[in-house]
PDB file of C-alpha atoms in Angstrom:
ATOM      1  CA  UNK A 214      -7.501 -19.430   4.344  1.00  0.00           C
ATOM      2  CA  UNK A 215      -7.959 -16.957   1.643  1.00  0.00           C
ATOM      3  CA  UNK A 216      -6.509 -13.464   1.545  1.00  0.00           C
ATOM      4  CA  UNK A 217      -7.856  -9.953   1.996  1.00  0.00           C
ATOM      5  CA  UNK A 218     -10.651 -10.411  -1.026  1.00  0.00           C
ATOM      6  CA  UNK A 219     -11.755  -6.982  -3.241  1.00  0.00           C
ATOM      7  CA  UNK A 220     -14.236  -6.880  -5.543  1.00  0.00           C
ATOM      8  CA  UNK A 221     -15.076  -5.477  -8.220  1.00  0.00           C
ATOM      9  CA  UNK A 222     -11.513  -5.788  -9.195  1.00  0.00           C
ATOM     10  CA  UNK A 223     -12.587  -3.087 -12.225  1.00  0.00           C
ATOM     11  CA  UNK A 224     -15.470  -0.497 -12.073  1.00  0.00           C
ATOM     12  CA  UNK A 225     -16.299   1.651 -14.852  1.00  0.00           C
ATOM     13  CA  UNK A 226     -18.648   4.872 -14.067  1.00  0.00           C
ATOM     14  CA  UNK A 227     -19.439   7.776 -15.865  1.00  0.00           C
ATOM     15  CA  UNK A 228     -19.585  10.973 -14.029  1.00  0.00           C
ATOM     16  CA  UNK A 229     -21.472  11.289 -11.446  1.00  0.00           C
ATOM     17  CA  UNK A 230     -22.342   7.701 -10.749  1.00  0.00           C
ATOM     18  CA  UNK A 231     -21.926   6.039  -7.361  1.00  0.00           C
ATOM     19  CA  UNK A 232     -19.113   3.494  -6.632  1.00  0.00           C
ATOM     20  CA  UNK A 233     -19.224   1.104  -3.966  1.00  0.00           C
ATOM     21  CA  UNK A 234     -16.097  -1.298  -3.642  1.00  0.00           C
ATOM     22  CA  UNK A 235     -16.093  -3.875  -1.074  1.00  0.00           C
ATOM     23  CA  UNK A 236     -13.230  -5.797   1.008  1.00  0.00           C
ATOM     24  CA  UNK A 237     -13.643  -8.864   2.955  1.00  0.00           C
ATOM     25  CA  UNK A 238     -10.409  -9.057   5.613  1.00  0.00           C
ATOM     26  CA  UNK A 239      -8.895 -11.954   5.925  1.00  0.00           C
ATOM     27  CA  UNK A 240     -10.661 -14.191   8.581  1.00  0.00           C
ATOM     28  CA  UNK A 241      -9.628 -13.385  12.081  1.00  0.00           C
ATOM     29  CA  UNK A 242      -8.896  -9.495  11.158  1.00  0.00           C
ATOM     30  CA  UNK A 243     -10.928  -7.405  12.512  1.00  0.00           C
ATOM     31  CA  UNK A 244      -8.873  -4.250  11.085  1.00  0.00           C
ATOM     32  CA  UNK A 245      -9.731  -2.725   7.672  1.00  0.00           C
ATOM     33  CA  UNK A 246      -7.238  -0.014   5.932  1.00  0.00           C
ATOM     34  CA  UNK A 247      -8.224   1.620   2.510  1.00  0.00           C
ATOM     35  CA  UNK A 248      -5.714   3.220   0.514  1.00  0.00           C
ATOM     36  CA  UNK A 249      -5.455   5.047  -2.791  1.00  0.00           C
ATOM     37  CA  UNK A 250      -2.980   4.790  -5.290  1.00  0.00           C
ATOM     38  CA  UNK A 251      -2.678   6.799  -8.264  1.00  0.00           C
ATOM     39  CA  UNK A 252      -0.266   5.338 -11.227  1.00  0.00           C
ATOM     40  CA  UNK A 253       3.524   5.030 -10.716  1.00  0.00           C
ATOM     41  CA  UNK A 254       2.306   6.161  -6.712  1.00  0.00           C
ATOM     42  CA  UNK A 255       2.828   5.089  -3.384  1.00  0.00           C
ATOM     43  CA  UNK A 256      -0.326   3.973  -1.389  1.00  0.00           C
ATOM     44  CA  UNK A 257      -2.091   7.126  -0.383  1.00  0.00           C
ATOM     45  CA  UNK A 258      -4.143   6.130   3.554  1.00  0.00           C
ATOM     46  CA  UNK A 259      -7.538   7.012   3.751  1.00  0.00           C
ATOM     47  CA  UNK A 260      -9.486   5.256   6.480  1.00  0.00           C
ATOM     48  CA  UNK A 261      -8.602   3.141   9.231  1.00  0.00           C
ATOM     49  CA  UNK A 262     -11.926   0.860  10.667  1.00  0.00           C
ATOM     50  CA  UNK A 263     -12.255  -1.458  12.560  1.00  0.00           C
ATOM     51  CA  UNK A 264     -15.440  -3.690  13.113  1.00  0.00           C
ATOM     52  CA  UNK A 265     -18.241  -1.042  13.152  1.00  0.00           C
ATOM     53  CA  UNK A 266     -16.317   1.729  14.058  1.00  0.00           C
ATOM     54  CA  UNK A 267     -13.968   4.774  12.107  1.00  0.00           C
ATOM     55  CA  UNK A 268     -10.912   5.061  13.851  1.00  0.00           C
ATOM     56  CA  UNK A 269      -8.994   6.995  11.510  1.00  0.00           C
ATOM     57  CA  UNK A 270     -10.568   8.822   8.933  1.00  0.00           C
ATOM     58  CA  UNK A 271      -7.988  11.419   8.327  1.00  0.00           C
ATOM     59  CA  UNK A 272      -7.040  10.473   4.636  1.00  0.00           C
ATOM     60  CA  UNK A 273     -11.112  10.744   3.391  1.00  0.00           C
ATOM     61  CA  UNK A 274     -12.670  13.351   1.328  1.00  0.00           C
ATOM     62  CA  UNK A 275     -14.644  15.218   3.602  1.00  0.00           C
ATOM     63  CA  UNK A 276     -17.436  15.043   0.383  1.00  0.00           C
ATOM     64  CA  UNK A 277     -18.343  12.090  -1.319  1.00  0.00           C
ATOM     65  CA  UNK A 278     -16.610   9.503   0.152  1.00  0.00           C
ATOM     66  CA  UNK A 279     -18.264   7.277   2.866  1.00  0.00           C
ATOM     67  CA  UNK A 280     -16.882   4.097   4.716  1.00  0.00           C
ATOM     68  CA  UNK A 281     -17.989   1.525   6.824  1.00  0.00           C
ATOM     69  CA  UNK A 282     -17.248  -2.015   7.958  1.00  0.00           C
ATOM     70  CA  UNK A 283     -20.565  -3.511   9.615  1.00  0.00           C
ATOM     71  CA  UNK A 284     -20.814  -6.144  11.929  1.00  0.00           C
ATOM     72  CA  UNK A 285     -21.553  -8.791   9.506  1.00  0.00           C
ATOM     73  CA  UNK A 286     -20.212  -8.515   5.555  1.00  0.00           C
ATOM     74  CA  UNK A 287     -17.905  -6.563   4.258  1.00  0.00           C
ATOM     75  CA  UNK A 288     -16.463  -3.029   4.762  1.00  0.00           C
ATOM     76  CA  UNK A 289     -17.380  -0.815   1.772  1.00  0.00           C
ATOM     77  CA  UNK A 290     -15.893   2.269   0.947  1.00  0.00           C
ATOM     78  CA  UNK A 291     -18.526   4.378  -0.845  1.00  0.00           C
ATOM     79  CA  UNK A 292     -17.790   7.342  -3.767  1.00  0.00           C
ATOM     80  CA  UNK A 293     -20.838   9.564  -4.179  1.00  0.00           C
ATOM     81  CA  UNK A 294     -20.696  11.756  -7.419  1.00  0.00           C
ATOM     82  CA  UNK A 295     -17.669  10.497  -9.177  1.00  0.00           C
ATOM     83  CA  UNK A 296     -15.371  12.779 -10.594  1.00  0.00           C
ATOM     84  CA  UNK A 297     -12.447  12.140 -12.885  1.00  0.00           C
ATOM     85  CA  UNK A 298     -10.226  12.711 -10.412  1.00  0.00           C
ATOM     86  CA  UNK A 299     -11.345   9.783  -8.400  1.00  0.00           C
ATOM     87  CA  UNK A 300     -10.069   7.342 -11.295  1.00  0.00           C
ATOM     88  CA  UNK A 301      -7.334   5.009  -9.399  1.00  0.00           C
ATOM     89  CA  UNK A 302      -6.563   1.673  -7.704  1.00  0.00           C
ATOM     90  CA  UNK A 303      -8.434   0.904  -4.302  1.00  0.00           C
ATOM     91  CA  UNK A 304      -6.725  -0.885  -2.028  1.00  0.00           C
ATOM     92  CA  UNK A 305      -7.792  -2.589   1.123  1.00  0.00           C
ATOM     93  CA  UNK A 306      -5.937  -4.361   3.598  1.00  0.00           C
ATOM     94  CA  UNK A 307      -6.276  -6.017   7.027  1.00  0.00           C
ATOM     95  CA  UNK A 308      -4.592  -6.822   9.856  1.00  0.00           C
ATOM     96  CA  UNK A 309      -5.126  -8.729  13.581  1.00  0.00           C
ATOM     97  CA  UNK A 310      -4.675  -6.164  15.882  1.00  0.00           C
ATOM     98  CA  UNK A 311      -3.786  -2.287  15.525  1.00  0.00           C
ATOM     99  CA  UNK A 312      -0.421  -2.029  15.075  1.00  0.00           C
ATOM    100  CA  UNK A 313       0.541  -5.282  13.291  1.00  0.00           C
ATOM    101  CA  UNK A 314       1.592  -5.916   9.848  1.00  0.00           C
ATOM    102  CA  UNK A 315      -1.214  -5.566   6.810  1.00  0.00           C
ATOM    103  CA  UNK A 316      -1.973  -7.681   4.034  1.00  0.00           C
ATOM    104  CA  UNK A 317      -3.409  -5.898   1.296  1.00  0.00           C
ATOM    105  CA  UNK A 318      -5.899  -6.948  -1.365  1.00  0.00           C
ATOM    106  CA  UNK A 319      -5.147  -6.927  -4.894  1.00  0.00           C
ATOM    107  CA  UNK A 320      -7.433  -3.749  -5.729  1.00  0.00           C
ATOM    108  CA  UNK A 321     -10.682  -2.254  -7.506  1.00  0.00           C
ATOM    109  CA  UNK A 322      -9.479  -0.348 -10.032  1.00  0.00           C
ATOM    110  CA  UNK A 323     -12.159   2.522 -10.421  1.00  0.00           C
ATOM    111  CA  UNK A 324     -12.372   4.402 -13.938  1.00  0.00           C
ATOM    112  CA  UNK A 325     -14.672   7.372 -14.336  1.00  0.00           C
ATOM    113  CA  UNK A 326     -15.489   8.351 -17.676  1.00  0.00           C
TER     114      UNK A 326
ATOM    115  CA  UNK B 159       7.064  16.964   2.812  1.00  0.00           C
ATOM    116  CA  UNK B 160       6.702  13.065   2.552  1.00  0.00           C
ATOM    117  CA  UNK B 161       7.499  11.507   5.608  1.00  0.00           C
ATOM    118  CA  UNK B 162       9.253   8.777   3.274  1.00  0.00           C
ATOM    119  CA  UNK B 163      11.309  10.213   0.497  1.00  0.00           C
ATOM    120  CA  UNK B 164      12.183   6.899  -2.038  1.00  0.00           C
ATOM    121  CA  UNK B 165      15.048   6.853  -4.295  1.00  0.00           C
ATOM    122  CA  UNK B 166      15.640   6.520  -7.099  1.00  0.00           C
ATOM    123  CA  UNK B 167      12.029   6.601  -8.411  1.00  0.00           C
ATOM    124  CA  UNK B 168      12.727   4.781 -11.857  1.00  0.00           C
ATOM    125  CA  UNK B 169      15.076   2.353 -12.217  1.00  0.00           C
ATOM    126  CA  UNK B 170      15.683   0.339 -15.192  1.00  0.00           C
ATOM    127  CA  UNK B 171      18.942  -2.349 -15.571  1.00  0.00           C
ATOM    128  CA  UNK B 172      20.116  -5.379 -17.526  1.00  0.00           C
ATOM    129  CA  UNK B 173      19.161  -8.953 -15.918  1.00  0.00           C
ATOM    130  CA  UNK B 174      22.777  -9.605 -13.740  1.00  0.00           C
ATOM    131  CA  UNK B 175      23.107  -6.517 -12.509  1.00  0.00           C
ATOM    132  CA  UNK B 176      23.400  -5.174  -8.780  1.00  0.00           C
ATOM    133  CA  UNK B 177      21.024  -2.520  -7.430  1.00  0.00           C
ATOM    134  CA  UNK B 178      20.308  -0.313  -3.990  1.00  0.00           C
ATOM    135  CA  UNK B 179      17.091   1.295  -3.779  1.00  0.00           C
ATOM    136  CA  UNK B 180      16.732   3.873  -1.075  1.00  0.00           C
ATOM    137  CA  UNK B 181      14.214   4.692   1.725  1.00  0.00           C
ATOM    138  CA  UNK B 182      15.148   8.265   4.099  1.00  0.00           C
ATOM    139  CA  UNK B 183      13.439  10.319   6.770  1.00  0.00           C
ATOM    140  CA  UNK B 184      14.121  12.517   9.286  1.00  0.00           C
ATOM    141  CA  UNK B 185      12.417  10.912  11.636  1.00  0.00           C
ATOM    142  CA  UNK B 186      12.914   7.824  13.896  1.00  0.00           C
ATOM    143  CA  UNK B 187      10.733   4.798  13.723  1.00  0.00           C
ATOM    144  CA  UNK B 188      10.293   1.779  15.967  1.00  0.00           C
ATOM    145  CA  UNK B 189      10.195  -0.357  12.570  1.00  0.00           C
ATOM    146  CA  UNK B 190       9.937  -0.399   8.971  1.00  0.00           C
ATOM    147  CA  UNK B 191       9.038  -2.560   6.356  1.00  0.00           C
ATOM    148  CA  UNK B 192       9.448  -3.227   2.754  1.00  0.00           C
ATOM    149  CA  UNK B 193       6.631  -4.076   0.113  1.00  0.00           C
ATOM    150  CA  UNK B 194       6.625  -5.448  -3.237  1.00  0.00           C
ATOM    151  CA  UNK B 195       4.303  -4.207  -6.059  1.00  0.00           C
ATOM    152  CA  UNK B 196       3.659  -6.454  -9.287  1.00  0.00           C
ATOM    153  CA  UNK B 197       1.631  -4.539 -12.178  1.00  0.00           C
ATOM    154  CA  UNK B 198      -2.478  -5.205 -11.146  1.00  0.00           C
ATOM    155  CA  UNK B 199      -1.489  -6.661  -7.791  1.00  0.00           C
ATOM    156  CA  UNK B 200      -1.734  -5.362  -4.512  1.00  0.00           C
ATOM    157  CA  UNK B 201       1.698  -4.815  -2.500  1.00  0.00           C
ATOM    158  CA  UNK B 202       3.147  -7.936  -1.154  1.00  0.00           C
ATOM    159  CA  UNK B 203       5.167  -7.451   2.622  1.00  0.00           C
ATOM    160  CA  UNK B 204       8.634  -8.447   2.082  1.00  0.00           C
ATOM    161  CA  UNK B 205      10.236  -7.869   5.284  1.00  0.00           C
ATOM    162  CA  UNK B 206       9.829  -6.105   8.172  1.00  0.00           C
ATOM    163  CA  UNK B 207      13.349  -4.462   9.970  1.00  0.00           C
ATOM    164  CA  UNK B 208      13.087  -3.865  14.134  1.00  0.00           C
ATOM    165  CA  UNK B 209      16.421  -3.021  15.170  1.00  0.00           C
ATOM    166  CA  UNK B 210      19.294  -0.083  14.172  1.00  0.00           C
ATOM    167  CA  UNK B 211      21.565  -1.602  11.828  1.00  0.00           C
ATOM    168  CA  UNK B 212      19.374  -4.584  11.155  1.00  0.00           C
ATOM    169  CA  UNK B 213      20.161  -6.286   7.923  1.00  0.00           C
ATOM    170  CA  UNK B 214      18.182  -8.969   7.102  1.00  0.00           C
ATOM    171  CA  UNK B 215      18.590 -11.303   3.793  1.00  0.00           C
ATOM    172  CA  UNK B 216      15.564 -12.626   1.517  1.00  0.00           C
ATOM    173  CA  UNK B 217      17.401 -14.918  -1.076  1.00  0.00           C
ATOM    174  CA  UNK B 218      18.693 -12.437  -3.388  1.00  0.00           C
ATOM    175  CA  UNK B 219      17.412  -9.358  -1.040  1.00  0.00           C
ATOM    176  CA  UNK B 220      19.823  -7.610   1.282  1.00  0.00           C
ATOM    177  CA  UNK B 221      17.702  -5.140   3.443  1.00  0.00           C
ATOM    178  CA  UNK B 222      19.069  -2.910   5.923  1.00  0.00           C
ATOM    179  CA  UNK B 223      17.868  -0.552   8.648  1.00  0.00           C
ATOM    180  CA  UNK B 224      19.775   2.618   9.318  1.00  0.00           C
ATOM    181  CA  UNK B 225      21.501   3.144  12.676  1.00  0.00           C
ATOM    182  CA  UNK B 226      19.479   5.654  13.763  1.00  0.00           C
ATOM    183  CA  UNK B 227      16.579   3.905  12.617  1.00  0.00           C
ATOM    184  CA  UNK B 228      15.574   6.838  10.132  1.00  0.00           C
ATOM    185  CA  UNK B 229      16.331   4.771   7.053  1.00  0.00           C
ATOM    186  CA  UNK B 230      16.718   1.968   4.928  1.00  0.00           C
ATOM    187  CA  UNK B 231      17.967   0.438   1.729  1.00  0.00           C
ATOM    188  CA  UNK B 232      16.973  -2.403  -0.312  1.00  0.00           C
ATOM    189  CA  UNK B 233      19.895  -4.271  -2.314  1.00  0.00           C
ATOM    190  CA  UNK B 234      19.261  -6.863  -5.033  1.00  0.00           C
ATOM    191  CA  UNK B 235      22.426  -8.930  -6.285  1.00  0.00           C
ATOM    192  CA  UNK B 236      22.075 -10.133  -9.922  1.00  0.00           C
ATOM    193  CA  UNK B 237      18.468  -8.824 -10.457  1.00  0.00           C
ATOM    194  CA  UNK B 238      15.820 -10.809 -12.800  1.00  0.00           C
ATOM    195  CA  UNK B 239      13.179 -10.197 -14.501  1.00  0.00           C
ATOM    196  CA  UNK B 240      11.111 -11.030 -12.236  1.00  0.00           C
ATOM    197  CA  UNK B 241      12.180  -8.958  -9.757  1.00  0.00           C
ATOM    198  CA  UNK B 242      10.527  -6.161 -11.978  1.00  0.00           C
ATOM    199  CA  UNK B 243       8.056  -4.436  -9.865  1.00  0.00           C
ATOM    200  CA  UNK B 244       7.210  -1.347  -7.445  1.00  0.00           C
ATOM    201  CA  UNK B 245       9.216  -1.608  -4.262  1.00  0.00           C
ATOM    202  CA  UNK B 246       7.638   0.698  -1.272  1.00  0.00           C
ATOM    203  CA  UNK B 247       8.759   1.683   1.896  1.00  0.00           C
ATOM    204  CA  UNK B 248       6.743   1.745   4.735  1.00  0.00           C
ATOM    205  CA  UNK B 249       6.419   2.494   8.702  1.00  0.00           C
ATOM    206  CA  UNK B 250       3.741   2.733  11.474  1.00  0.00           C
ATOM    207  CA  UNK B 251       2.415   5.857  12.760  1.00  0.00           C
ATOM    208  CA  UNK B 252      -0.244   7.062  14.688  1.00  0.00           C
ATOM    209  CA  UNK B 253      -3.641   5.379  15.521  1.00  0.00           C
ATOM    210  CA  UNK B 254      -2.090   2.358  13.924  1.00  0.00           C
ATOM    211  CA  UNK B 255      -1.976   3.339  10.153  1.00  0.00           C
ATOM    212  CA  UNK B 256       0.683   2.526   7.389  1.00  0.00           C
ATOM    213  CA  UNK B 257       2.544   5.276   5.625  1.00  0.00           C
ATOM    214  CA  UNK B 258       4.145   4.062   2.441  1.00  0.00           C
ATOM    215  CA  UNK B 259       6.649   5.667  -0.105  1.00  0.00           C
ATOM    216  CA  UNK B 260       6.146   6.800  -3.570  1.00  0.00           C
ATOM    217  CA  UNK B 261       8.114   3.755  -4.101  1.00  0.00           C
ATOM    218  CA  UNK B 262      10.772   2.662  -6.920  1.00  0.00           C
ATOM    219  CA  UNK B 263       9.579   1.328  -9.724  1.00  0.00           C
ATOM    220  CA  UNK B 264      12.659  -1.201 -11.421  1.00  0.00           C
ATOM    221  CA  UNK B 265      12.169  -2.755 -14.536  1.00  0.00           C
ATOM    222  CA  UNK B 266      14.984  -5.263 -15.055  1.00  0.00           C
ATOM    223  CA  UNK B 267      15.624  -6.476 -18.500  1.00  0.00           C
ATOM    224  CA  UNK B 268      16.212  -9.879 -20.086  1.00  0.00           C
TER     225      UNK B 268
END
């Protein structure tokens, strides 16, 4: 049974680029977290889904930033536009049900040049 | 203000050594649990406390729950190298969602 899967694990883009980072949940989740994480950070929340549907989007960029978790494939979380600012680790986790422990990913660590 | 406040944020000690890492609010929580970070990793759950005064043991890992259930501390007995790593903090709030700590980052030394 393999674990919440993230790719790319590292993304390079120069300014202004798009990013797109996907998460498969582990198999049976049907919740998707993303977080951000700058260095020497805790995990920053930015959007809660769960299978095609935002629950919690509180965390997001109101601009450039996009997420979604479609019926079938992954959920991608989308950054329009990069800045330099957006340079960090991307982390996605999963859980069951709402409420119940996560298991996170091991990241997509975005640099913008 | 963090919901979470960590302490201390760096910590770096000899391989033997003892250590408590801190995790404080002002508010209450139904539970809380405790993640660890390796460098290029994502965090790994450690342990989850439930009940005031909890303490629960992981090996070398004493964790403990406040009696009020507003905090929490992490003590390692004779830390290793390998126990180098990011150590957050975490609890359950609204709509479901995880809010973590700035974490502790401990280096231990061989």
């Amino acid at each position: 049974n393999a674990g919440v899967m993230q790719n790319p694990r590292h993304l390079v883009r120069r300014r202004g680029q798009e990013a797109r980072l996907r998460c498969s949940p582990m198999k049976g989740h049907s919740h998707v977290y993303w977080y951000r994480q700058l260095p020497e950070e805790g995990l920053k929340f930015m959007v809660y889904l769960q299978k095609e549907n935002i629950i919690d989007e509180s965390g997001m960029p109101k601009e450039r930033f996009s997420a979604e978790f479609p019926k079938e494939g992954p959920s991608i979380l989308r950054i329009q536009q990069v800045v330099r600012g957006d340079s960090a680790a991307y982390f996605c986790a999963s859980s069951p049900s709402r409420d119940a422990v996560l298991t996170f990913g091991a990241g997509s660590r975005l640099t913008v040049l | 203000t963090q919901l979470l406040e960590q302490s201390p944020q760096f910590l770096s000690i000899q391989e033997g050594e003892n250590l408590t890492v801190y995790c404080n609010s002002s508010s209450v929580f139904s539970s809380l649990q405790w993640y660890r970070q390796e460098p290029g990793e994502g965090p790994v759950l450690l342990v989850t406390v439930v009940t005031g005064g909890e303490v629960k043991k992981l090996k070398r890992l004493t964790f403990q729950f406040g009696d009020a259930r507003k905090d929490s501390s992490l003590h390692i007995t004779a830390a290793q190298p390998g126990d180098t790593g990011l150590y957050l903090c975490a609890v359950n709030t609204n709509a479901g969602k995880s809010t973590f700590g700035d974490g502790t980052t401990l280096t231990v030394k061989p």
